[in-house]
Coordinates of N, CA and C in Angstrom, one line a residue:
X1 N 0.8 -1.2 0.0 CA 0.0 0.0 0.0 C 0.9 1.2 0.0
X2 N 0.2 1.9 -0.7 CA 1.1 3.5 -0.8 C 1.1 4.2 0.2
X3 N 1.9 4.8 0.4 CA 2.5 6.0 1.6 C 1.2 7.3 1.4
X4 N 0.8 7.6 2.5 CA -0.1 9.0 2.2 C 1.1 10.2 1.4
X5 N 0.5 10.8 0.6 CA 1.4 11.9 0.2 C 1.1 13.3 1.2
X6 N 2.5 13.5 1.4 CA 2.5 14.5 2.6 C 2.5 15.8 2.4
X7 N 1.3 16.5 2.7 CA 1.2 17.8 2.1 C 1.5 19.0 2.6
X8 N 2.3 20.3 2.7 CA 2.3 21.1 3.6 C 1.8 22.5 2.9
X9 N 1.1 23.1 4.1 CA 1.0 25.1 3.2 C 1.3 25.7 3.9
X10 N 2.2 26.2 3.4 CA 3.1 27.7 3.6 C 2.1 28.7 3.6
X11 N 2.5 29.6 4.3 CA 2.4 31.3 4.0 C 1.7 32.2 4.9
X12 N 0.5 33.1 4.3 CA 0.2 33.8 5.0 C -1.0 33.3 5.4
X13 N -1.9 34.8 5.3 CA -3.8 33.8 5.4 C -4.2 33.8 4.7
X14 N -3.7 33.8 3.5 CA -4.7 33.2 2.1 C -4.4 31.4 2.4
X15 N -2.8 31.2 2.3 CA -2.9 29.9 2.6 C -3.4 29.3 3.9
X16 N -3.6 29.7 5.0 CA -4.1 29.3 6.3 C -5.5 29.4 6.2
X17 N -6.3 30.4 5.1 CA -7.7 30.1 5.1 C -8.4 31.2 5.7
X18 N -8.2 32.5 6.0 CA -9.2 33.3 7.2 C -9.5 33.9 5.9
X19 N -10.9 34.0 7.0 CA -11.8 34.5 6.1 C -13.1 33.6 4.9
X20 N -13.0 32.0 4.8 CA -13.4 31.1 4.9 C -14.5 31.0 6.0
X21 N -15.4 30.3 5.8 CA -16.9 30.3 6.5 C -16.5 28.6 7.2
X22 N -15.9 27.9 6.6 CA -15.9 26.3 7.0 C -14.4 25.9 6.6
X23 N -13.5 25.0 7.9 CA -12.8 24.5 7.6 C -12.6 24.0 6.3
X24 N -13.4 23.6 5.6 CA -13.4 22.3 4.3 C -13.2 23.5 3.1
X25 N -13.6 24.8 3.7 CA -13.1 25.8 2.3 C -11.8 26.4 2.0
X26 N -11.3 26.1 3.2 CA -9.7 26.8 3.4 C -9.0 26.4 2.1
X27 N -7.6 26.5 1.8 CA -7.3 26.2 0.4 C -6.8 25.1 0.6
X28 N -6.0 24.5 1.4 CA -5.3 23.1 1.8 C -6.4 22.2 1.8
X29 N -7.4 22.3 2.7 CA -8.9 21.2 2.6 C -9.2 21.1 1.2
X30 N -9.1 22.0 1.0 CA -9.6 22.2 -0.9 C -8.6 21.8 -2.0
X31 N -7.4 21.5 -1.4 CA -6.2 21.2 -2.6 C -6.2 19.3 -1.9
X32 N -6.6 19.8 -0.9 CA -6.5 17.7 -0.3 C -7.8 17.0 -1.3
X33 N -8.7 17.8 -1.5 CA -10.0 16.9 -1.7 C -9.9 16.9 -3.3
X34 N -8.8 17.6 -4.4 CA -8.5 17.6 -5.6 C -7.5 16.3 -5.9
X35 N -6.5 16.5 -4.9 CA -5.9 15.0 -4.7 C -6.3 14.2 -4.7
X36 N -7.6 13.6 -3.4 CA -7.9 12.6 -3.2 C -9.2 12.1 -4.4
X37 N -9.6 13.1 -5.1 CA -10.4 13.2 -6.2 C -9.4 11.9 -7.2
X38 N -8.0 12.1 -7.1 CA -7.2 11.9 -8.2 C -6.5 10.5 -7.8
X39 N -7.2 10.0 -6.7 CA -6.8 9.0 -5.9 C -5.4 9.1 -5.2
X40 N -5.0 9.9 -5.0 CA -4.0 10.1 -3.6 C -4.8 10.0 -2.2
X41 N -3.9 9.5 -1.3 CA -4.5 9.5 0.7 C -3.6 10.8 0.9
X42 N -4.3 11.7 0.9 CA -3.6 12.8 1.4 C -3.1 13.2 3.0
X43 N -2.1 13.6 3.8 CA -1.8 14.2 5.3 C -1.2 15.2 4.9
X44 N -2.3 16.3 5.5 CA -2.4 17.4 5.4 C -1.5 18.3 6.6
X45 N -0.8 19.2 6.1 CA -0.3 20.0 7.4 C -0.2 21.4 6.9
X46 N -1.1 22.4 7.8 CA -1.2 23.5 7.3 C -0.5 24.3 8.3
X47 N 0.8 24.5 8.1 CA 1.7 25.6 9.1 C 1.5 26.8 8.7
X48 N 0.9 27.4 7.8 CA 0.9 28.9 7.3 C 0.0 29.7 8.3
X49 N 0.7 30.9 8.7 CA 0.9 31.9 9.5 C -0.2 33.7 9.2
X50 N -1.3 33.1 9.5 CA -1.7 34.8 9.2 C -1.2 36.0 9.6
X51 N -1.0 36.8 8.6 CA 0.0 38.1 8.6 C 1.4 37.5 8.8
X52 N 2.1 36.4 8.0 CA 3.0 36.5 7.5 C 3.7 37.1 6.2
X53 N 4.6 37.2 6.0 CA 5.6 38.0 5.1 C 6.5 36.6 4.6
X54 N 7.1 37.7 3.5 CA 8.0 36.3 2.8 C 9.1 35.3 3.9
X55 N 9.9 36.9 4.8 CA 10.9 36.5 5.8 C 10.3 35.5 7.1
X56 N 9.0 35.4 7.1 CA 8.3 34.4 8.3 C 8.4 33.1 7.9
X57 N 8.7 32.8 6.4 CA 8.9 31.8 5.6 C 9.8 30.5 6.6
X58 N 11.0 31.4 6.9 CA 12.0 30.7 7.4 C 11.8 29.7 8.6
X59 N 10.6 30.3 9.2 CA 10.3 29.6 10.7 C 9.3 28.7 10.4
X60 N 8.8 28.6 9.3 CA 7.0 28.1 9.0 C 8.3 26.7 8.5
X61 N 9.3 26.7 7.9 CA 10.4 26.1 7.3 C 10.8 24.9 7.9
X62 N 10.9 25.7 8.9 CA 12.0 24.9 9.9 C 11.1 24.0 11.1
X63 N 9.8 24.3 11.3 CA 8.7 23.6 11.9 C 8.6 22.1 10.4
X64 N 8.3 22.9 9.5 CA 8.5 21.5 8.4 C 9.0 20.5 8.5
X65 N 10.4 20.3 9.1 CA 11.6 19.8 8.8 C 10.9 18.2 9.3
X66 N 10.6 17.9 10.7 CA 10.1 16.9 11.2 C 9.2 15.6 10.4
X67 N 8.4 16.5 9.5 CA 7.3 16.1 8.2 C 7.9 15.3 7.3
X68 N 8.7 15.5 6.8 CA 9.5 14.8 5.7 C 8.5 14.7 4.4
X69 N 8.0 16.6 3.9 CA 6.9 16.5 3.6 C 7.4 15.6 1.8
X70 N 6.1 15.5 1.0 CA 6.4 15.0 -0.7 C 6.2 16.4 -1.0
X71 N 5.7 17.2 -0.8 CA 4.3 18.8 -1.6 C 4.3 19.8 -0.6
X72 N 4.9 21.0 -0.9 CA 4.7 21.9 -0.6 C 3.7 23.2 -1.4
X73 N 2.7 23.5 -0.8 CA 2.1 25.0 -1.4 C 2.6 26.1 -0.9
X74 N 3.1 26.9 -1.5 CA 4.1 28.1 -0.8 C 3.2 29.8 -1.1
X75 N 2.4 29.9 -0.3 CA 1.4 31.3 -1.1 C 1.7 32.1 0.0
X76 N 2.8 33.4 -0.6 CA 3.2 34.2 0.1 C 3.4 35.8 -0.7
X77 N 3.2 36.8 0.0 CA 3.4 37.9 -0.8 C 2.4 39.2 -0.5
X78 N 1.3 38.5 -0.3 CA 0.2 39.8 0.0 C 0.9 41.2 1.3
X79 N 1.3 40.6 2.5 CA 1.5 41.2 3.3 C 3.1 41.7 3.0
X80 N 3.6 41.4 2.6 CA 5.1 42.0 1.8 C 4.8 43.4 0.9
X81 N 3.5 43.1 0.4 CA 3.3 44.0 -0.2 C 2.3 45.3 0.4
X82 N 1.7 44.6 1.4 CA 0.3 45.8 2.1 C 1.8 46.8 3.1
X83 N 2.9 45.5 3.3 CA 3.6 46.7 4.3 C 4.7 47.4 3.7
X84 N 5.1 47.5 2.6 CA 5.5 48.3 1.0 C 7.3 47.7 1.4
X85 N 7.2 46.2 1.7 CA 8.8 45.4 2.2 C 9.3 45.8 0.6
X86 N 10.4 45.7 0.5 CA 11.2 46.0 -0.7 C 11.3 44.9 -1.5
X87 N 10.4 44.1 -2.4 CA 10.4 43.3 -3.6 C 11.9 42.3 -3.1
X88 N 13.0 42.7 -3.7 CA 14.2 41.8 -3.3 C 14.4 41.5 -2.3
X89 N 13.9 41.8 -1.0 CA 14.0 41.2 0.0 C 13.4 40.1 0.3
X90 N 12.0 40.5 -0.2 CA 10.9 39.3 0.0 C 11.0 37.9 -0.8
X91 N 11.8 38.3 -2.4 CA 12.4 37.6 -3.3 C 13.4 36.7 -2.6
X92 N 14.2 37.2 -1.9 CA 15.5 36.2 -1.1 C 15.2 35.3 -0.3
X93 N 13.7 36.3 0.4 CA 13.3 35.4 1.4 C 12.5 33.8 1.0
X94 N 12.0 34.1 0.1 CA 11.7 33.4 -0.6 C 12.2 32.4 -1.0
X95 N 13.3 32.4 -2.1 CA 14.0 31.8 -2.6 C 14.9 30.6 -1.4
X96 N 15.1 31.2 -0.4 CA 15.9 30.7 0.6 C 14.8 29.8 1.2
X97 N 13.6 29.9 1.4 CA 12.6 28.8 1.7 C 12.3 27.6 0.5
X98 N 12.1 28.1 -0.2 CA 12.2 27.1 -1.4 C 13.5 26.1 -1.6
X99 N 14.9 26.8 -1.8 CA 15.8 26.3 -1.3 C 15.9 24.8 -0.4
X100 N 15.7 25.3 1.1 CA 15.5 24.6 1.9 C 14.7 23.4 1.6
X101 N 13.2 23.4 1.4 CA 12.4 22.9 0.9 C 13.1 21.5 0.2
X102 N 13.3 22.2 -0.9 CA 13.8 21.2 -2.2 C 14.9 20.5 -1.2
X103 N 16.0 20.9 -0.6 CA 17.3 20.3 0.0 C 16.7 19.2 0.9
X104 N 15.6 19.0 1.3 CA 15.0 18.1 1.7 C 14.2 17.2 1.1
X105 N 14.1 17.0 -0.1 CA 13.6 16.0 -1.1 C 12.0 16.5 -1.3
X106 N 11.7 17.9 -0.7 CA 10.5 18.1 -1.3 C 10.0 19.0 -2.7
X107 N 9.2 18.8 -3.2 CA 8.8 19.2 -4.2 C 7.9 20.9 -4.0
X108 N 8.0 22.0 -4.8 CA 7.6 22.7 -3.9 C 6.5 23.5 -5.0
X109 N 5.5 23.9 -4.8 CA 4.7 25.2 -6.2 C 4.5 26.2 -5.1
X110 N 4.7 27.4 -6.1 CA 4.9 28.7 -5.7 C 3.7 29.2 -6.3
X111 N 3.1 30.1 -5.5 CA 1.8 30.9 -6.2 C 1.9 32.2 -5.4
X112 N 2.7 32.9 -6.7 CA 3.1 34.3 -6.0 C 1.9 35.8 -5.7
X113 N 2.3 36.6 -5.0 CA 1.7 37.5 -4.1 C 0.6 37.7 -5.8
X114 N -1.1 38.0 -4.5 CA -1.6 38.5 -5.3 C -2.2 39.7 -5.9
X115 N -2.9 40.4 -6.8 CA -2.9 41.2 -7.6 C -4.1 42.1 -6.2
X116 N -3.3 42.8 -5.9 CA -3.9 43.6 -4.5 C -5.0 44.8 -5.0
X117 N -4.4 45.3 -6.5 CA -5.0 46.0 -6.9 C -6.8 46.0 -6.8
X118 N -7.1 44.7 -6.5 CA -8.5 44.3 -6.7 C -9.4 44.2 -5.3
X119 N -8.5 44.7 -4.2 CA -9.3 44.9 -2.9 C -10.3 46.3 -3.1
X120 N -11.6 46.0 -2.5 CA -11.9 47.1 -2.8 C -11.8 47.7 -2.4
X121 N -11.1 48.1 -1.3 CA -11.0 49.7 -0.3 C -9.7 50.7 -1.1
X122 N -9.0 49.7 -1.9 CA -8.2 50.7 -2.8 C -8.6 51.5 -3.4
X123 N -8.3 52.8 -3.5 CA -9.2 53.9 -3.8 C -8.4 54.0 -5.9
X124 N -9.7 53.5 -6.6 CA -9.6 53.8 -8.1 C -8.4 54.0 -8.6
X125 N -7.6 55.3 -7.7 CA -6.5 56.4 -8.4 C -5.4 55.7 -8.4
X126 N -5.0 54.8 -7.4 CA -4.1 54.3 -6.9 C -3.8 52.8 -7.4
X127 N -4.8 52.5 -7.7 CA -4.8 50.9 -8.5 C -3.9 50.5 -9.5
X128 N -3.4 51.9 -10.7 CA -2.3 51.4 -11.5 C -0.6 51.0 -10.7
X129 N -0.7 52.3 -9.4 CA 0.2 52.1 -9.0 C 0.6 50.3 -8.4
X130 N -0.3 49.8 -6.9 CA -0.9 48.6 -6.4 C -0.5 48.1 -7.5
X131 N -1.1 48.1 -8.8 CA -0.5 46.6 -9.9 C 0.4 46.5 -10.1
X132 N 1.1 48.0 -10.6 CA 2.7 47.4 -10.7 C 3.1 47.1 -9.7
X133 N 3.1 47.4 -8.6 CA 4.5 46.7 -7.3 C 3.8 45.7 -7.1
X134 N 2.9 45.4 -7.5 CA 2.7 43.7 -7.2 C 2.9 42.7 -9.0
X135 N 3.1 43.5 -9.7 CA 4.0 42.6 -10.8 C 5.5 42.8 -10.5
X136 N 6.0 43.9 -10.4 CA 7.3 43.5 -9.6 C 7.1 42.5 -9.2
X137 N 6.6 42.0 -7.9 CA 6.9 41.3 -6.9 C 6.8 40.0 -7.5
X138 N 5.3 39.8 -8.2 CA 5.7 38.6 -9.0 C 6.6 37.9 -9.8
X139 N 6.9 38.9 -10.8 CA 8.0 38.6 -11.6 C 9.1 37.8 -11.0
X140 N 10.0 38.8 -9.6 CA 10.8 38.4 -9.2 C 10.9 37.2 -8.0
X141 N 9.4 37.1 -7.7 CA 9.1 35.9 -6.6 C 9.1 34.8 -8.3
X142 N 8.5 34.9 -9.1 CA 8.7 33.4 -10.4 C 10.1 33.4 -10.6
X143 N 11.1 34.1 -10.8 CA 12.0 34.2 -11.2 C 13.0 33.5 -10.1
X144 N 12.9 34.0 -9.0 CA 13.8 33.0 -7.8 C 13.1 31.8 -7.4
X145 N 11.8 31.2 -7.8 CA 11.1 30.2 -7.0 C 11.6 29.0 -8.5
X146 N 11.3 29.7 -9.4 CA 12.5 28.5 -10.4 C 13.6 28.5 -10.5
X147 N 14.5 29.6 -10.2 CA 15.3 29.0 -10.3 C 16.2 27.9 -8.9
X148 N 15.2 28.5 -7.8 CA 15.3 27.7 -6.9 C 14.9 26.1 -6.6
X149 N 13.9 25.5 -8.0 CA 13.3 24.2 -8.7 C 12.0 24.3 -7.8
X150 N 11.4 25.4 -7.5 CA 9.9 25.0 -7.7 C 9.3 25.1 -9.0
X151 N 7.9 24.7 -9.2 CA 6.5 25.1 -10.2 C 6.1 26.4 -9.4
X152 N 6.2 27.1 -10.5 CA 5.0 28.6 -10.2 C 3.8 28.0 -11.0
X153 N 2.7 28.7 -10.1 CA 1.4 28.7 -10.3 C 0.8 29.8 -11.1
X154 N 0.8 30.3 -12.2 CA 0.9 31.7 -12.9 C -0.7 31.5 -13.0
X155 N -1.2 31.8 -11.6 CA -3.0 31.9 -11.7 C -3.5 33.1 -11.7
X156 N -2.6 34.0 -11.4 CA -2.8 35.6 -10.1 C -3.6 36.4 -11.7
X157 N -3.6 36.3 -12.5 CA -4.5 37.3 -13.8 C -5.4 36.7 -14.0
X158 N -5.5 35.2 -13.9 CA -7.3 34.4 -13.7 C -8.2 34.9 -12.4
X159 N -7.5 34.7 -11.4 CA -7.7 34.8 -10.4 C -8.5 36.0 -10.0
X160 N -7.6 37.0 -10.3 CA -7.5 38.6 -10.3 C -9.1 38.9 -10.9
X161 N -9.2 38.0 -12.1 CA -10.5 38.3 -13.0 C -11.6 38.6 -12.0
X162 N -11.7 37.0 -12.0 CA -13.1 36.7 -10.4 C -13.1 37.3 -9.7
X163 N -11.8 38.0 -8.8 CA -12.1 39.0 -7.6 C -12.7 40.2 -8.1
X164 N -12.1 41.0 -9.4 CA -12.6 41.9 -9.7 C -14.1 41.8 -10.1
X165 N -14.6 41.2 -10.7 CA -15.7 40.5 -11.7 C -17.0 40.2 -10.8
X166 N -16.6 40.0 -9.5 CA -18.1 39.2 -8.4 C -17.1 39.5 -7.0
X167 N -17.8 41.1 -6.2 CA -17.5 40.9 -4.8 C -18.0 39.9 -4.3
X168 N -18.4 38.6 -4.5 CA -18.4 37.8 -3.8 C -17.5 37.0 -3.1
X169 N -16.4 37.6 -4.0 CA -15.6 36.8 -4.0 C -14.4 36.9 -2.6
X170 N -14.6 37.9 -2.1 CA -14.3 38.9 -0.9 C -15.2 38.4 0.3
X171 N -14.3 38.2 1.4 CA -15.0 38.1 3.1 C -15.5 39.3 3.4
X172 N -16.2 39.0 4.8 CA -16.7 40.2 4.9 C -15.7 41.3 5.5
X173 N -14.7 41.0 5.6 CA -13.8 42.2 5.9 C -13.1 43.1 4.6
X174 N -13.4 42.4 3.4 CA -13.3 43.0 2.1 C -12.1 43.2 1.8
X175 N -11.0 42.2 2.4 CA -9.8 41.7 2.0 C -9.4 40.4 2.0
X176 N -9.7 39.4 2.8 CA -9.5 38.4 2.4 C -10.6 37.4 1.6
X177 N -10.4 36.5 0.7 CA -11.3 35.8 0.2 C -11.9 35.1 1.0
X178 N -13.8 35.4 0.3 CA -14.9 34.4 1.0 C -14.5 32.8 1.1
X179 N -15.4 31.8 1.3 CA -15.2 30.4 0.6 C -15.8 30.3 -0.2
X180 N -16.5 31.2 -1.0 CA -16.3 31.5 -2.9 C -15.1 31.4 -3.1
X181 N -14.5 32.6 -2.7 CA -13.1 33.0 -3.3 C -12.0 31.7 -3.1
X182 N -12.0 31.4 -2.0 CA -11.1 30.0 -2.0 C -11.3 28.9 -3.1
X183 N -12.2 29.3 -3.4 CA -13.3 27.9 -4.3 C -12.3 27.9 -5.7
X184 N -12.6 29.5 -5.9 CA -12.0 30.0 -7.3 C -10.7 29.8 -7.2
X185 N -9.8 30.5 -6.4 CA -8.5 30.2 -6.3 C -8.0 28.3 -6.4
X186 N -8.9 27.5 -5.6 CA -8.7 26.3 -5.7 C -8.4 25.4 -6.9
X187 N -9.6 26.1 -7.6 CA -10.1 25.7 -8.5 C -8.8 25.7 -10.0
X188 N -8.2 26.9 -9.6 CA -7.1 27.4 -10.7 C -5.9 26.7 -10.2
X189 N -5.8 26.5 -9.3 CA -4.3 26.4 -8.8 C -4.7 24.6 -8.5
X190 N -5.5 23.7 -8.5 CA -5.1 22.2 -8.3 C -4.9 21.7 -9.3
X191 N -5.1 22.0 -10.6 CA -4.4 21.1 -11.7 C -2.9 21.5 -11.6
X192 N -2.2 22.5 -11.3 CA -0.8 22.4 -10.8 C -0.3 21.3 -9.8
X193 N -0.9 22.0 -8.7 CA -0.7 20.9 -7.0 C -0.9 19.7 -7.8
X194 N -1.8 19.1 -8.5 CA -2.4 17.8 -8.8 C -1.1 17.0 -9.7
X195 N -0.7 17.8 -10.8 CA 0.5 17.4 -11.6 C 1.8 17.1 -11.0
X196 N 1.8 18.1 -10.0 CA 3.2 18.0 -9.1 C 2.9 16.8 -8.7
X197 N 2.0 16.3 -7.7 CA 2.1 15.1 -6.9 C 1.9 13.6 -8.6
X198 N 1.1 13.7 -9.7 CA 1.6 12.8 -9.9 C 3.1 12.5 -10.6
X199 N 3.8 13.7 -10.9 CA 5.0 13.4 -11.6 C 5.8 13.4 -10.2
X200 N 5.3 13.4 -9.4 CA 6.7 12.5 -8.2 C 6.4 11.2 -7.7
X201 N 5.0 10.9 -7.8 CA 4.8 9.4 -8.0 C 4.8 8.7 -9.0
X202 N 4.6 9.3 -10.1 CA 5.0 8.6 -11.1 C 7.4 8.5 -11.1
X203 N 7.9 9.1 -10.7 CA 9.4 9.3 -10.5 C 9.6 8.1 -9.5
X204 N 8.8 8.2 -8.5 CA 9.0 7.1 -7.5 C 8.7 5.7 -8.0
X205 N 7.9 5.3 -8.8 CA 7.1 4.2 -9.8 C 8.6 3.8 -10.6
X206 N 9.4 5.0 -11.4 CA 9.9 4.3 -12.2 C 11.4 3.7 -12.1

């Protein structure tokens, strides 16, 4: 019998889920039940940290270590960016988690900071500005998460759509996503998670 594949999420509260109505909407519940759709036994471990930053990465890291995870989801960036941290810093930090990660035989997808521009309390004027530093940040969070051998998740312009397209998609605090919004996000981002886990079982197979 096969080994449960061992899942971990990184990051802030998008990956930890606030703002969700039901455990089972959070994004991990929701990337487990894509798996096990796909016939994997999933064990789930969600160490991600609301109101973390790229540099909290390091500690969420090192709690990992014990896991001897197969899968990491690494969703980090929002709060790097609401507290205006300098792109390269967050990038290092990053990269150095991923790093680590992989040094330990795990496999990791990266689904960089999202398009903030689409909160609604951002006031209209200010929204071109919000987009660029958050393509900065993506750019250079895709650019060090490969070359550090994760998968980037390039969902944040699908994604982006929905949020903009249906406040539903929005908690009631009008910044983090509903369990709509998880739904959507889930929805974009598990055929990634889903390929990663089988091309490492399929690696272990051959």
């Amino acid at each position: 019998m096969a080994s449960p594949l061992r899942l971990l999420v990184l990051g802030d509260s998008i990956a930890y889920g606030t703002g969700a109505l039901r455990a089972d909407d959070t994004l991990g519940r929701r990337l487990s039940a894509a798996l096990t759709a796909d016939g994997f036994d999933v064990d789930l471990h969600v160490l991600a940290v609301p109101g973390a930053v790229s540099a909290d990465l390091a500690a969420q890291v090192r709690r990992a270590q014990p896991l001897d995870a197969d899968l990491a989801v690494v969703v980090i960036g929002a709060n790097d960016l609401a507290r205006f941290l300098p792109p390269e810093q967050a990038a290092a930090s990053l990269a150095a988690a991923v790093g680590a990660l992989r040094a330990r035989g795990t496999d990791v997808v990266v689904v960089p900071a999202p398009d903030m521009s689409s909160v609604p309390f951002v006031p209209p004027a200010f929204r071109p500005l919000v987009q660029a530093a958050c393509a900065q940040l993506q750019r250079r969070q895709t650019e060090v998460a490969e070359a550090a051998g994760a998968t980037v998740a390039d969902i944040g312009a699908e994604v982006g759509r929905a949020f903009v397209a249906d406040p539903a998609m929005f908690s009631g605090d009008r910044f983090h996503p509903s369990s709509a919004g998880y739904g959507r996000i889930a929805a974009a981002l598990a055929p990634t998670v889903v390929e990663a886990a089988r091309a490492r079982r399929d690696e272990a197979a051959a």
